[in-house]
Short mmCIF file of C-alpha atoms and ligand atoms in Angstrom, two decimals:
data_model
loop_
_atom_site.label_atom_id
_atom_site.label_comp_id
_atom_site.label_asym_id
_atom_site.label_seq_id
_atom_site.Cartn_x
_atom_site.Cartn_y
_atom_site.Cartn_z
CA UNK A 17 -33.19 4.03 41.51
CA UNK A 18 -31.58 0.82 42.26
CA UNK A 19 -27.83 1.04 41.25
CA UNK A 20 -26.96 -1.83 38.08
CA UNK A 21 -22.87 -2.44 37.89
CA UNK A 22 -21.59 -4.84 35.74
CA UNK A 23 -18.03 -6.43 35.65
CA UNK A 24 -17.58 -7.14 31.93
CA UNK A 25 -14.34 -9.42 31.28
CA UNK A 26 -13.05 -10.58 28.23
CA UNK A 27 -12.07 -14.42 28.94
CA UNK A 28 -8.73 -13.92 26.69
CA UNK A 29 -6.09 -15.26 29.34
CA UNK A 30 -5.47 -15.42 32.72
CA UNK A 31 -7.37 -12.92 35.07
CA UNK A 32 -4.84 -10.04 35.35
CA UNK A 33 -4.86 -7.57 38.65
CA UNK A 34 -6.12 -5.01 36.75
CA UNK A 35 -9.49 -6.97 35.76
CA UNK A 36 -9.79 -8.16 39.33
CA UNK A 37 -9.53 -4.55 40.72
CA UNK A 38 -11.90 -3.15 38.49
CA UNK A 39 -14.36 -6.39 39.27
CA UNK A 40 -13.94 -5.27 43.16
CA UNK A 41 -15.10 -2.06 42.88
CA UNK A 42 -17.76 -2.62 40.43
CA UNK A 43 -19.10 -4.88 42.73
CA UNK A 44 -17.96 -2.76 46.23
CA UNK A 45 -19.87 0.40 44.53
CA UNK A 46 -22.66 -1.95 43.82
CA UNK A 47 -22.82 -3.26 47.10
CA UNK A 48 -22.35 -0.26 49.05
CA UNK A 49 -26.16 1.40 47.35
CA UNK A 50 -27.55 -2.33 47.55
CA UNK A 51 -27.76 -2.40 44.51
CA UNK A 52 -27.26 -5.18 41.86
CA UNK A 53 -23.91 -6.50 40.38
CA UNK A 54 -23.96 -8.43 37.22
CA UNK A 55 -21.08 -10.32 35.34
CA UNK A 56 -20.53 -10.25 31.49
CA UNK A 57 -18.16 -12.67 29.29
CA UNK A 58 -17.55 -10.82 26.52
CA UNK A 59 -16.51 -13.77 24.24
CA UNK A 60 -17.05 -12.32 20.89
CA UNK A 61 -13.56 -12.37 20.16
CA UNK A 62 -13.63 -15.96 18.70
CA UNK A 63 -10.10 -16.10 18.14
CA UNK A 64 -8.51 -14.89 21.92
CA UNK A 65 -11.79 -16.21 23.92
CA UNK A 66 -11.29 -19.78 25.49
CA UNK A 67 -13.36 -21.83 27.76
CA UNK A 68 -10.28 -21.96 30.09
CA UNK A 69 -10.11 -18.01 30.22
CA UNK A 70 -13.79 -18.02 31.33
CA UNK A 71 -13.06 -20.92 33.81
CA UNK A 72 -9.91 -18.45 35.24
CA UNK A 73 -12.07 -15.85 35.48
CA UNK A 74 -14.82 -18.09 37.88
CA UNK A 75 -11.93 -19.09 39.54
CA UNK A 76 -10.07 -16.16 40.38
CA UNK A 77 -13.68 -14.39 41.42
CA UNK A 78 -14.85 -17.01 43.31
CA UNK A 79 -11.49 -17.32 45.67
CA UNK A 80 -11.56 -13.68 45.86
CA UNK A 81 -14.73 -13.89 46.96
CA UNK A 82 -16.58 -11.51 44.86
CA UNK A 83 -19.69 -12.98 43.79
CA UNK A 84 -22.20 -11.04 41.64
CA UNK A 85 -25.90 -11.28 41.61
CA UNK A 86 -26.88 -11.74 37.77
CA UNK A 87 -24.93 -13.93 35.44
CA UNK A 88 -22.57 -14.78 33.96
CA UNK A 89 -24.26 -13.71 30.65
CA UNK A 90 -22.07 -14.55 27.46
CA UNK A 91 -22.48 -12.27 24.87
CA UNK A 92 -22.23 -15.02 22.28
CA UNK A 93 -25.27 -16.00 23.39
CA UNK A 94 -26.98 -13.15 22.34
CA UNK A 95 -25.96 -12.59 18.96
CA UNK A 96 -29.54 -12.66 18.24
CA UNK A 97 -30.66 -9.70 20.22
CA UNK A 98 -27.88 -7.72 18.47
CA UNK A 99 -28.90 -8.26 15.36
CA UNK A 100 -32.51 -7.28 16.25
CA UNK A 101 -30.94 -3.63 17.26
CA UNK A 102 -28.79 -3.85 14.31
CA UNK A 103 -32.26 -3.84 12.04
CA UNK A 104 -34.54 -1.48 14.16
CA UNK A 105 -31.40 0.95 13.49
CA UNK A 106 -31.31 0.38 10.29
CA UNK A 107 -35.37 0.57 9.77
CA UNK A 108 -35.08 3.92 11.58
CA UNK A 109 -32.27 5.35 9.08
CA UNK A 110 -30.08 5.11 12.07
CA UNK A 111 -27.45 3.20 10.47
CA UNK A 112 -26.85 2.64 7.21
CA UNK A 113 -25.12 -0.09 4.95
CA UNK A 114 -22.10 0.70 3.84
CA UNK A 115 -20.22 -0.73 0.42
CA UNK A 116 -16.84 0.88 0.58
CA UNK A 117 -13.94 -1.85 -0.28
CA UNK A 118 -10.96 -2.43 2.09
CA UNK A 119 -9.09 -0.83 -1.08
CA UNK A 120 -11.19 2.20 -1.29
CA UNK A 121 -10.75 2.83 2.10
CA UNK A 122 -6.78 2.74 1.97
CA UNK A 123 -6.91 4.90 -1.06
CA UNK A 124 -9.02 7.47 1.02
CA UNK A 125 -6.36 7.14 4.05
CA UNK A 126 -3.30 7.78 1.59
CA UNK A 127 -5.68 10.79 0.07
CA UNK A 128 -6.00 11.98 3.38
CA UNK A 129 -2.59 11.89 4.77
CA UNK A 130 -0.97 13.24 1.69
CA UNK A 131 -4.02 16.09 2.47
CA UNK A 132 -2.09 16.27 5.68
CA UNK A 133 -5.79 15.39 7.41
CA UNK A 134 -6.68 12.91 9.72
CA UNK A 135 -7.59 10.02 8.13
CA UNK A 136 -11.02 8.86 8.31
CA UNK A 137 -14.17 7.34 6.50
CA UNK A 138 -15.26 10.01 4.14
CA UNK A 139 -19.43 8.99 4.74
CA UNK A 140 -19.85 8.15 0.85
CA UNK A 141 -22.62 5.77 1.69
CA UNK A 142 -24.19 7.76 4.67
CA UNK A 143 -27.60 8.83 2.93
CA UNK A 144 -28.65 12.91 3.20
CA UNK A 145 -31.51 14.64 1.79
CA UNK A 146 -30.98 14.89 -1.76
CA UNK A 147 -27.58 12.74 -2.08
CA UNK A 148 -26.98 10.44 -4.54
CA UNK A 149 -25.36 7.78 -3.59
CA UNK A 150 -22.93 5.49 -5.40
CA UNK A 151 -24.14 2.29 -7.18
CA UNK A 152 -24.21 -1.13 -5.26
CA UNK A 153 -21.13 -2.69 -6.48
CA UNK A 154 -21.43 -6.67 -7.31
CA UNK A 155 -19.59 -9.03 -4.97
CA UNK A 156 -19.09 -7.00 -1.86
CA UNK A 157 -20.92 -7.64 1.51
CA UNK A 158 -21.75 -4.49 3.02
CA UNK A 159 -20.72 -3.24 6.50
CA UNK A 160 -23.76 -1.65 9.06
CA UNK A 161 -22.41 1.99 9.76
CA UNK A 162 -24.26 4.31 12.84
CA UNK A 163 -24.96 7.25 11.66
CA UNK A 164 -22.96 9.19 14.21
CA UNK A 165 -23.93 12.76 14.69
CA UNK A 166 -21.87 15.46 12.28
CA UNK A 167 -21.96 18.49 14.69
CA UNK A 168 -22.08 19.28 18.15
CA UNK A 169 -19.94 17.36 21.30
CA UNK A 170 -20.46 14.16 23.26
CA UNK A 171 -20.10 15.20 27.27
CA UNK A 172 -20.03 13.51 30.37
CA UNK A 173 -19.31 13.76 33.92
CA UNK A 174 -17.04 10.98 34.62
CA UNK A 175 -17.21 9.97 37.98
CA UNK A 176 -13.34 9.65 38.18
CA UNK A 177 -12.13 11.95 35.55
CA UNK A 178 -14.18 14.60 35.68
CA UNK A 179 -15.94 16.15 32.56
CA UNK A 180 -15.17 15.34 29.17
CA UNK A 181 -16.17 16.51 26.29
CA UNK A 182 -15.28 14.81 22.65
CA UNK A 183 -16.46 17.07 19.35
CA UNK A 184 -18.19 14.56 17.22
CA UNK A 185 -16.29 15.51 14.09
CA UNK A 186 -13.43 13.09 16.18
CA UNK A 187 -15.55 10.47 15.51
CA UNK A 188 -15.73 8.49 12.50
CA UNK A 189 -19.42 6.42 11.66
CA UNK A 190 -18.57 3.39 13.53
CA UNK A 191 -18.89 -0.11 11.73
CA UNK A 192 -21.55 -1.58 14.49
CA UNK A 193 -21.99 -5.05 11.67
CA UNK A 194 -19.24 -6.82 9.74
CA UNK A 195 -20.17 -8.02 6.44
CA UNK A 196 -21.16 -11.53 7.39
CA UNK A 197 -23.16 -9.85 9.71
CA UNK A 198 -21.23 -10.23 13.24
CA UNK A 199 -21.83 -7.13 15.44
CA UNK A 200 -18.76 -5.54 16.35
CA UNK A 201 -17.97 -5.00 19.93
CA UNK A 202 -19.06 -1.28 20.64
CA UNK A 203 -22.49 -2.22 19.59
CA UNK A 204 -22.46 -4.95 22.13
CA UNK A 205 -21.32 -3.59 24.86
CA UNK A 206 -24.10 -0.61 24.26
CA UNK A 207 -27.01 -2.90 23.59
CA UNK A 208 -25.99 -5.18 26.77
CA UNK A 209 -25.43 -2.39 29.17
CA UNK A 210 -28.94 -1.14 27.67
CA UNK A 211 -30.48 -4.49 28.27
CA UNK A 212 -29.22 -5.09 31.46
CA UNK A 213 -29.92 -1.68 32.32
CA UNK A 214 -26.63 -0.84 33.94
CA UNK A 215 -26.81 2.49 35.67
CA UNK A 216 -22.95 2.96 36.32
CA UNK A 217 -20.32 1.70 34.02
CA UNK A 218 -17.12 1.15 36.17
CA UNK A 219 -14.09 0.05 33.97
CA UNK A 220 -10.32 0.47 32.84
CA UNK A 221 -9.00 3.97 31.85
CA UNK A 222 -8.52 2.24 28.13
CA UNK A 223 -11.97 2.56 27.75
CA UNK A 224 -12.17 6.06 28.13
CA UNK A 225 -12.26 6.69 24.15
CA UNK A 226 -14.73 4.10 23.49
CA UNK A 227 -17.46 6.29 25.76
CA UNK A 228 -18.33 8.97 23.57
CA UNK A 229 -18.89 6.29 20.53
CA UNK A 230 -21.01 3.99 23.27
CA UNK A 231 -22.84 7.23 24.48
CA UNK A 232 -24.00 8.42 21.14
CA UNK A 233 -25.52 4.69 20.22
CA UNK A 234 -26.94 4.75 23.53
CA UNK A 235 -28.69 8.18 22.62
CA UNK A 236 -29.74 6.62 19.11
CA UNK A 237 -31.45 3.94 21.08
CA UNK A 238 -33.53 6.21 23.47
CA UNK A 239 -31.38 4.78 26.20
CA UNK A 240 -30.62 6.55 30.07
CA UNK A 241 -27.13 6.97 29.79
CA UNK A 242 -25.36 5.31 32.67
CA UNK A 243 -22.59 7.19 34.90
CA UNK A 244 -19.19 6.41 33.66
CA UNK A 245 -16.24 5.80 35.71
CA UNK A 246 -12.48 4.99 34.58
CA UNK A 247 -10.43 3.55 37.02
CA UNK A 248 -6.63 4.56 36.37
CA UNK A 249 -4.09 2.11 35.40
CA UNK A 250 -2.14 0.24 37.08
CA UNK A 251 2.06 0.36 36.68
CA UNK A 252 4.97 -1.27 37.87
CA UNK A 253 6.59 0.51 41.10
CA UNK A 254 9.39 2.22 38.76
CA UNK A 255 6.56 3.12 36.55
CA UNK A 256 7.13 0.83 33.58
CA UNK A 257 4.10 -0.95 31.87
CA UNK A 258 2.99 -4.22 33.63
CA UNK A 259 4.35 -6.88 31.60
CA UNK A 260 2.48 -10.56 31.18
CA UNK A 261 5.87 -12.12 31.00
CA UNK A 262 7.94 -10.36 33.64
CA UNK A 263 5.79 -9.06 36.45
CA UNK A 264 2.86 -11.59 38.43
CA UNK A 265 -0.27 -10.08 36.78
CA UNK A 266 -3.04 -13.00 37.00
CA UNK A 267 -5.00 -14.13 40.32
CA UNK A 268 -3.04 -17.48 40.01
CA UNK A 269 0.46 -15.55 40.71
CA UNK A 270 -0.53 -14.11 43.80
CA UNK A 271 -2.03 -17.76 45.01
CA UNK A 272 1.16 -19.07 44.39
CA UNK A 273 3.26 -16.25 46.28
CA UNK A 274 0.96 -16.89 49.39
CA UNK A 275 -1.14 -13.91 49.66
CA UNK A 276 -4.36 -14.20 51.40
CA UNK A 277 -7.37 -13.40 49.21
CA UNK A 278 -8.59 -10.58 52.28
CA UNK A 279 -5.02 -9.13 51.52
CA UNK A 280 -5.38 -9.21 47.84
CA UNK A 281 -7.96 -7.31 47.22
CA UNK A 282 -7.25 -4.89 50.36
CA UNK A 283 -4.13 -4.42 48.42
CA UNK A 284 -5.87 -4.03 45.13
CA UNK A 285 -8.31 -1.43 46.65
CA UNK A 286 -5.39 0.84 47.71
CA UNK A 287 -4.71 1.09 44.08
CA UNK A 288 -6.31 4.16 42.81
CA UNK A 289 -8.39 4.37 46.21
CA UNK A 290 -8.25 5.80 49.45
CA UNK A 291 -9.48 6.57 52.84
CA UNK A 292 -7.91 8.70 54.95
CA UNK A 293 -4.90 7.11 56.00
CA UNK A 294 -6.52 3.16 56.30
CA UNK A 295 -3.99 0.90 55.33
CA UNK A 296 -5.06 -2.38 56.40
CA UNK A 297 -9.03 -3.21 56.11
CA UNK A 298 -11.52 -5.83 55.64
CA UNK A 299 -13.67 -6.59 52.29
CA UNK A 300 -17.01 -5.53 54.51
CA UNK A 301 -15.08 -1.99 55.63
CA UNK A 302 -14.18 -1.10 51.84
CA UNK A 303 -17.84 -1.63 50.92
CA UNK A 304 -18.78 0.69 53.67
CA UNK A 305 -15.97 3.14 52.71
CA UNK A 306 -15.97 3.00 49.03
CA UNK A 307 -17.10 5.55 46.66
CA UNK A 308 -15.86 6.52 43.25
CA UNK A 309 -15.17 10.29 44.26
CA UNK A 310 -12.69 9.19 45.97
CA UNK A 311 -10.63 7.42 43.26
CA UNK A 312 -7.88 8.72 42.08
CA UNK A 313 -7.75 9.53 38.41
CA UNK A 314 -3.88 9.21 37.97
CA UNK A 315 -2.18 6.00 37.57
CA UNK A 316 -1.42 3.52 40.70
CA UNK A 317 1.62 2.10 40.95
CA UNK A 318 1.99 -2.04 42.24
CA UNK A 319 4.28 -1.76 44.90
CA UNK A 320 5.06 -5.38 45.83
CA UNK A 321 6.45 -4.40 49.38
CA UNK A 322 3.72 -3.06 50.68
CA UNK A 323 1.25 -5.99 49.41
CA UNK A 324 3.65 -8.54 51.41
CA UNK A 325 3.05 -5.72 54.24
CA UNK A 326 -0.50 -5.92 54.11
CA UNK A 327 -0.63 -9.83 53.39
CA UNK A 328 1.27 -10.05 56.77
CA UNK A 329 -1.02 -7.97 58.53
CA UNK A 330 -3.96 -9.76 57.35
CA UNK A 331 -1.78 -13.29 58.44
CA UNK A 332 -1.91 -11.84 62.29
CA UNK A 333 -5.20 -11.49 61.92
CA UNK A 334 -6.26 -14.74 60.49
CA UNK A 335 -8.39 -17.52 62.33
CA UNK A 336 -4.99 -20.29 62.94
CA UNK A 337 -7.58 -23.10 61.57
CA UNK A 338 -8.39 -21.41 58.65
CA UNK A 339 -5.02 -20.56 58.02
CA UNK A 340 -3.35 -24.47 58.55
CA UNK A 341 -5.84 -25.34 55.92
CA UNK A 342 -4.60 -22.44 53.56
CA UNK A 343 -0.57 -23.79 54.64
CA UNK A 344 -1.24 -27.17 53.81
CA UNK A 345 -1.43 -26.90 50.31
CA UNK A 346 2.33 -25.03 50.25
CA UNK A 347 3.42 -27.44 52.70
CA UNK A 348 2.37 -30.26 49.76
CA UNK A 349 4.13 -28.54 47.46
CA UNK A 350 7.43 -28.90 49.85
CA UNK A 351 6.45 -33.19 50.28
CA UNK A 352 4.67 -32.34 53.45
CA UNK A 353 1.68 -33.93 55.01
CA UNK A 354 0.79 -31.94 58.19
CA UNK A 355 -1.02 -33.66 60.97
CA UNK A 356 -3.87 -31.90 63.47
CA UNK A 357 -0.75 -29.96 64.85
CA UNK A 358 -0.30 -27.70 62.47
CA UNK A 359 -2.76 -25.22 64.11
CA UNK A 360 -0.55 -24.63 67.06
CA UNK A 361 2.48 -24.20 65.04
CA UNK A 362 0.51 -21.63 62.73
CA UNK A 363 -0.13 -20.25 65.87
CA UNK A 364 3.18 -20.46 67.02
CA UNK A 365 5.02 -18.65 63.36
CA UNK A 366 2.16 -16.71 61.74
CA UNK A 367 3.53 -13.11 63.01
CA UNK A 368 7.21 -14.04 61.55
CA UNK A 369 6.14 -13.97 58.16
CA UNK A 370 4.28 -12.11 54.89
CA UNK A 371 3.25 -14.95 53.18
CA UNK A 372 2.10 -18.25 52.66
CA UNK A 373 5.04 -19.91 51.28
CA UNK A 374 7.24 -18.76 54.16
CA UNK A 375 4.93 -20.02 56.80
CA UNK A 376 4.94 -23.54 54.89
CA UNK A 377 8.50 -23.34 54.58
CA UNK A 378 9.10 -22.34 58.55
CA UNK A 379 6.42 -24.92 59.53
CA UNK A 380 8.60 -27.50 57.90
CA UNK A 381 10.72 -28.63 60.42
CA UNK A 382 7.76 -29.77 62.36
CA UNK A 383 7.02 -32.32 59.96
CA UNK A 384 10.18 -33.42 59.33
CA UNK A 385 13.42 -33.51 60.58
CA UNK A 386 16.75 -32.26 57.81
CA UNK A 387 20.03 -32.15 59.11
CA UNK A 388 21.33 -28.61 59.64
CA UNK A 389 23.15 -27.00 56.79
CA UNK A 390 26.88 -27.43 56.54
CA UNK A 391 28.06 -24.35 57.00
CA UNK A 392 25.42 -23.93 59.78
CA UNK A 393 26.86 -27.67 61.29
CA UNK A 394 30.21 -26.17 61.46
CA UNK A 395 29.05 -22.86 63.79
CA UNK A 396 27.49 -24.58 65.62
CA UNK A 397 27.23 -28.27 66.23
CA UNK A 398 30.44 -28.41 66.23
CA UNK A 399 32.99 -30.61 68.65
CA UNK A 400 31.99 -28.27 71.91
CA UNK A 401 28.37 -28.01 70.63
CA UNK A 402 28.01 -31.44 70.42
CA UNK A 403 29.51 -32.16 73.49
CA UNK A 404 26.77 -29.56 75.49
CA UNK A 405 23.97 -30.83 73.80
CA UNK A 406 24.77 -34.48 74.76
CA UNK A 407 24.66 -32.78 78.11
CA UNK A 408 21.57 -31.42 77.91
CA UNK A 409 19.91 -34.11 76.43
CA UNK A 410 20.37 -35.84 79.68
CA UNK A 411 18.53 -32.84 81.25
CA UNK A 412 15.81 -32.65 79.09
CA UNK A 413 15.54 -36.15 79.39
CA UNK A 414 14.67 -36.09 83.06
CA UNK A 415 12.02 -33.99 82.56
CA UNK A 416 8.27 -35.62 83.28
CA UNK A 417 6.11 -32.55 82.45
CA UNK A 418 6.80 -31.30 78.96
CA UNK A 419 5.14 -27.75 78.78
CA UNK A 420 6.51 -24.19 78.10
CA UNK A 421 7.05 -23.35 81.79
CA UNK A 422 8.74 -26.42 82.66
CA UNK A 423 11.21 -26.35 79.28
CA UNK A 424 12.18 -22.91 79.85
CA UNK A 425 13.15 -23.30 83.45
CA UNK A 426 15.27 -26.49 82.33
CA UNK A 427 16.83 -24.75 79.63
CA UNK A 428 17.54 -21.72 81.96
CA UNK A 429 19.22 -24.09 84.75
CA UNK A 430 20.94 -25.86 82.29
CA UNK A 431 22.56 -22.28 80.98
CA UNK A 432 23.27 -21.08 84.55
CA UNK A 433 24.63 -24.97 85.01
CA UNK A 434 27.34 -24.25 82.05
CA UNK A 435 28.45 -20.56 82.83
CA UNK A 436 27.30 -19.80 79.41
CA UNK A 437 25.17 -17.25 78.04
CA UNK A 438 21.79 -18.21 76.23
CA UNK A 439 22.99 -18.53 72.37
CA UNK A 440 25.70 -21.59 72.73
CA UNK A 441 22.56 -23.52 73.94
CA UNK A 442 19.80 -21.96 71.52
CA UNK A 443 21.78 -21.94 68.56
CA UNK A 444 23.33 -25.33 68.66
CA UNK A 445 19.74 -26.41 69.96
CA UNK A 446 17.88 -25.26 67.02
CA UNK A 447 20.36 -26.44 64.91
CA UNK A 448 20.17 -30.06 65.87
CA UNK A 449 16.19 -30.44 66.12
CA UNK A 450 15.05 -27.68 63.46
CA UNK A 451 17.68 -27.67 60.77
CA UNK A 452 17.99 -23.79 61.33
CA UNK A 453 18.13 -21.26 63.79
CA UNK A 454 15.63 -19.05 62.71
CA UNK A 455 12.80 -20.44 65.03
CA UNK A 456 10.38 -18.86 67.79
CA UNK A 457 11.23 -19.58 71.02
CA UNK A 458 13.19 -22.80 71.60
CA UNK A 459 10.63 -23.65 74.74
CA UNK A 460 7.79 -23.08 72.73
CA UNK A 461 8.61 -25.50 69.61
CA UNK A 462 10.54 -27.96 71.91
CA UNK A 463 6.79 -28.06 73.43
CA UNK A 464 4.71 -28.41 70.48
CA UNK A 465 7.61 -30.94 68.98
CA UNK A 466 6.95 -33.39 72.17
CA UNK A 467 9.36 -35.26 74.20
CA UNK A 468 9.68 -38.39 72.54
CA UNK A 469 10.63 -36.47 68.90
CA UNK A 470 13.32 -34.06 70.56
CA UNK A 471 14.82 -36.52 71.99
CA UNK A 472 15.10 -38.71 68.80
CA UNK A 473 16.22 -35.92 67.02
CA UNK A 474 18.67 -34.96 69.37
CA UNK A 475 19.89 -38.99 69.06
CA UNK A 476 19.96 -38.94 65.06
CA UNK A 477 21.81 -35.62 65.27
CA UNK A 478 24.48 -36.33 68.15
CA UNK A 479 25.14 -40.48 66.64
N1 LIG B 1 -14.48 -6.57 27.86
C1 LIG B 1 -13.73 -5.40 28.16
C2 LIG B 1 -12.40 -5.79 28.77
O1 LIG B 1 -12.23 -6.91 29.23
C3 LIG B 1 -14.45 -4.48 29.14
C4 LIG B 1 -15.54 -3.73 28.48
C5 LIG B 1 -16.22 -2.74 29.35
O2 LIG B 1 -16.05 -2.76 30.58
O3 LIG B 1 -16.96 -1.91 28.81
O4 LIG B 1 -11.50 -5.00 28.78
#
C-alpha cells in the first residue's frame, strides 16, 4: 500500500503555525513510507477564501520548503464531482431531501430544550418502511440529508488519540447539500479524501468531532476508511489560546523575527513530537525519525525562548554565504546595502546571536559608521579616551600588514605601552569605530574593517 497524506488548508488568512505544523508532518509521515503527499485548498467558503490566502499559503510552504507531490487541487473546482455523489446517494436512498423550514427547525430546538433534550433534527423527512411523510410544502428549496445510521457506534483507532468511539444517536443526519444545491463541507472533504484516495488523514485536534460524521459517509460510499490522526493544539507558553492579534501566528511573523526556515519547522516539530531527547535536527532527520505514535496527544505549548534557542543553533550551523544572502534583506530594512564582505562578518557574528534581525543589526556598523551613543560617548570617549586613542591611532597607523596577528600584537604593545589594562583601549576603541561596544574581537573587525576605514573613522570620531 502506498501511503496518500494530504495537507488540506483553508486559504482564509494568513498561514498560522498551527496549519504549517500539521502541513510538516503530513508531508514528514508521507515522506518517511515514500509515499505520496497531496495539497488541498479548501475554498468553498466563498465569503473567508481569498486569492491572497491561497497565495500565503504557496508562500509560506514553499520557503518552508515543504513541497507536495499532487496539487494544489481547489475544491471549487470540483463542485461538479460533488454533486455527482450527492445524486448516486440520493438514487441509492442514501440521502434524502429534506423540506423542514429554518422556523420549524427552531420550533423543534425550543420543543426540545423545554423537553430538557438535546436539541436535534427530529428525521421528519428521513423515509422508513411504511412512513408517511409530510406534504412538499410550496416555496421551499429542500436541503440533501445522509441518512446517518440510527443505532450502533462509529470507532476508530486514532493514531494519536487512541480509540474512540461516538454512539450514532450523537449524531444528527447531516445536511451534505444546501438548498441551492452547494455541498456543504463534510461532504467534501469525504468525497475528496475518497477521490484522492488518502490513506491517512493527519489534521488539527478540532477536527476530531467531524470524524465519526466523515467516517459514516465514507462507509455509505463503499470507501477504505483512512487512518486518522489529530495532532494536539497548540497554546501560548502560560497556556492561554493563541491569539491572531497578540501572539506571531502566520509564517510571515516568524520571517520577520529572523528565524531560519530549518529552525522553524525543527521548532514546529518539537510541538506535540519527540525523539528521545533531540533538540536540534535537520528537516531530512525528522523524516527519518517521525512517526505518529510518537505524538503526543495533549496540547503543546509555543515557547518562544526555546525557538530563538533553536534558531541560534541552526545560525551556527548555517553555510556564511547562504546566510549573508538571508541578512541582506534585514540589513535593507535598516538602509543598508552590504558589499561581498558581508560573508566574513557573518562569519565573524553568527554565534552572538538567535536571529536574523540581530545579526543585521550587529553587522551594521560594517556598513556604516554612527557616532557612539551619548551616554556611551561620555564612558568612554571621553577627554582621557580621546587623548589614548589619538595615541594609538599613530600606532595603528604604522602598521603595513593589516591581519589578525599583526593587530592584536599592536594593540597588545600599545596596552603594555600605557600601563593600562585591556578595556580603556577596547572600550573606547569600539566606541569610536563601531558605535558600540558589544563587538567580537576588536583585532578581528579592525581586520575585516581595513586600514584605510579605521583610520577614517578614528579621524571623524577624534576631529
Ligand atoms: N480545511 C480544514 C482546515 O483548514 C482542514 C480539513 C481537514 O484537514 O480535514 O482547518
Amino acid at each position: 500500500m502506498t501511503v496518500r497524506t494530504r495537507f488540506a488548508p483553508s486559504p482564509t488568512g494568513l498561514l498560522h503555525l498551527g496549519s504549517v505544523r500539521t502541513a510538516l508532518f503530513t508531508w514528514a509521515y508521507s515522506r518517511h513510507h515514500q509515499g505520496v503527499a497531496v495539497l488541498r485548498i479548501e475554498d468553498t467558503d466563498l465569503e473567508r477564501s481569498t486569492p491572497e490566502s491561497v497565495k500565503a499559503i504557496f508562500d509560506g510552504l514553499a520557503w518552508c520548503g515543504i513541497d507536495f507531490d499532487e496539487g494544489p487541487y481547489f475544491q471549487m473546482q470540483r463542485m461538479p464531482r460533488y454533486k455527482e455523489v450527492i445524486q448516486q446517494l440520493l438514487a441509492e436512498g442514501k440521502a434524502y431531501l429534506c423540506y423542514t423550514s429554518r422556523e420549524e427547525l427552531d420550533q423543534m430546538r425550543a420543543e426540545m430544550e423545554a423537553r430538557g433534550e438535546k436539541p436535534r433534527y427530529d428525521r421528519r423527512w428521513r423515509p422508513e418502511p411504511g412512513k408517511t411523510l409530510p406534504l412538499i410544502p410550496a416555496g421551499i428549496e429542500p436541503v440533501v440529508r445522509f441518512r446517518n445510521p440510527i443505532d450502533g457506534v462509529v470507532a476508530w483507532d486514532d493514531a494519536v488519540k487512541g480509540r474512540i468511539e461516538i454512539s450514532n444517536t450523537e449524531l444528527d443526519d447531516l445536511i451534505i447539500a444546501r438548498p441551492d444545491g452547494t455541498p456543504t463541507y463534510n461532504f467534501c472533504v469525504v468525497v475528496d479524501d475518497h477521490d484522492m484516495a488518502i490513506t491517512h488523514v493527519i489534521r488539527g485536534d478540532d477536527h476530531v468531532n467531524n470524524t465519526p460524521r466523515q467516517i459514516n459517509i465514507l462507509q455509505a460510499l463503499g470507501a477504505a476508511i483512512p487512518v486518522y490522526g489529530h495532532l494536539p493544539l497548540i497554546f501560548n507558553a502560560d497556556g492561554s489560546k493563541m491569539s491572531k492579534r497578540k501572539d506571531p501566528v502566520s509564517v510571515v511573523d516568524y520571517q520577520d523575527l529572523g528565524i531560519l526556515p530549518e529552525a522553524f519547522l525543527n521548532y514546529l516539530a518539537r510541538l506535540g513530537w519527540g525523539h528521545g531527547d533531540e533538540e536540534v535536527f535537520t528537516v531530512a532527520q525528522f523524516i527519518e525519525w517521525f512517526d505518529l505514535a510518537n505524538v503526543s496527544p495533549s496540547p503543546a505549548r509555543f515557547d518562544r525562548e526555546k525557538m530563538l534557542w533553536i534558531n541560534q543553533q541552526h545560525i551556527k550551523a548555517a553555510d556564511n554565504a547562504r546566510l549573508a544572502e538571508l541578512t541582506r534583506p534585514f540589513l535593507a530594512k535598516l538602509g543598508i546595502e552590504a558589499g561581498p564582505a558581508l560573508v566574513e562578518v557573518i562569519a565573524l557574528l553568527k554565534e552572538r546571536v538567535t536571529n536574523l534581525v540581530d545579526l543585521a543589526a550587529q553587522a551594521s556598523y560594517f556598513f556604516r559608521h554612527d557616532a557612539a551613543p551619548a551616554e556611551l560617548a561620555a564612558q568612554h570617549l571621553n577627554e582621557e579616551g580621546r587623548a589614548r586613542l589619538a595615541r594609538l591611532r599613530t600606532a595603528l597607523t604604522a602598521i603595513d600588514s593589516w591581519d589578525v596577528p599583526t593587530l592584536a600584537a599592536a594593540i597588545k604593545a600599545f596596552v603594555a605601552a600605557e600601563g593600562v589594562k585591556m578595556p580603556l583601549v577596547g572600550m573606547p576603541l569600539r566606541a569610536a569605530v563601531c558605535g558600540t561596544t558589544q563587538t567580537p574581537s576588536i583585532d578581528a573587525v579592525l581586520a575585516l574593517l581595513g586600514k584605510a576605514e579605521v583610520l577614517a573613522r578614528l579621524e571623524r570620531t577624534l576631529a
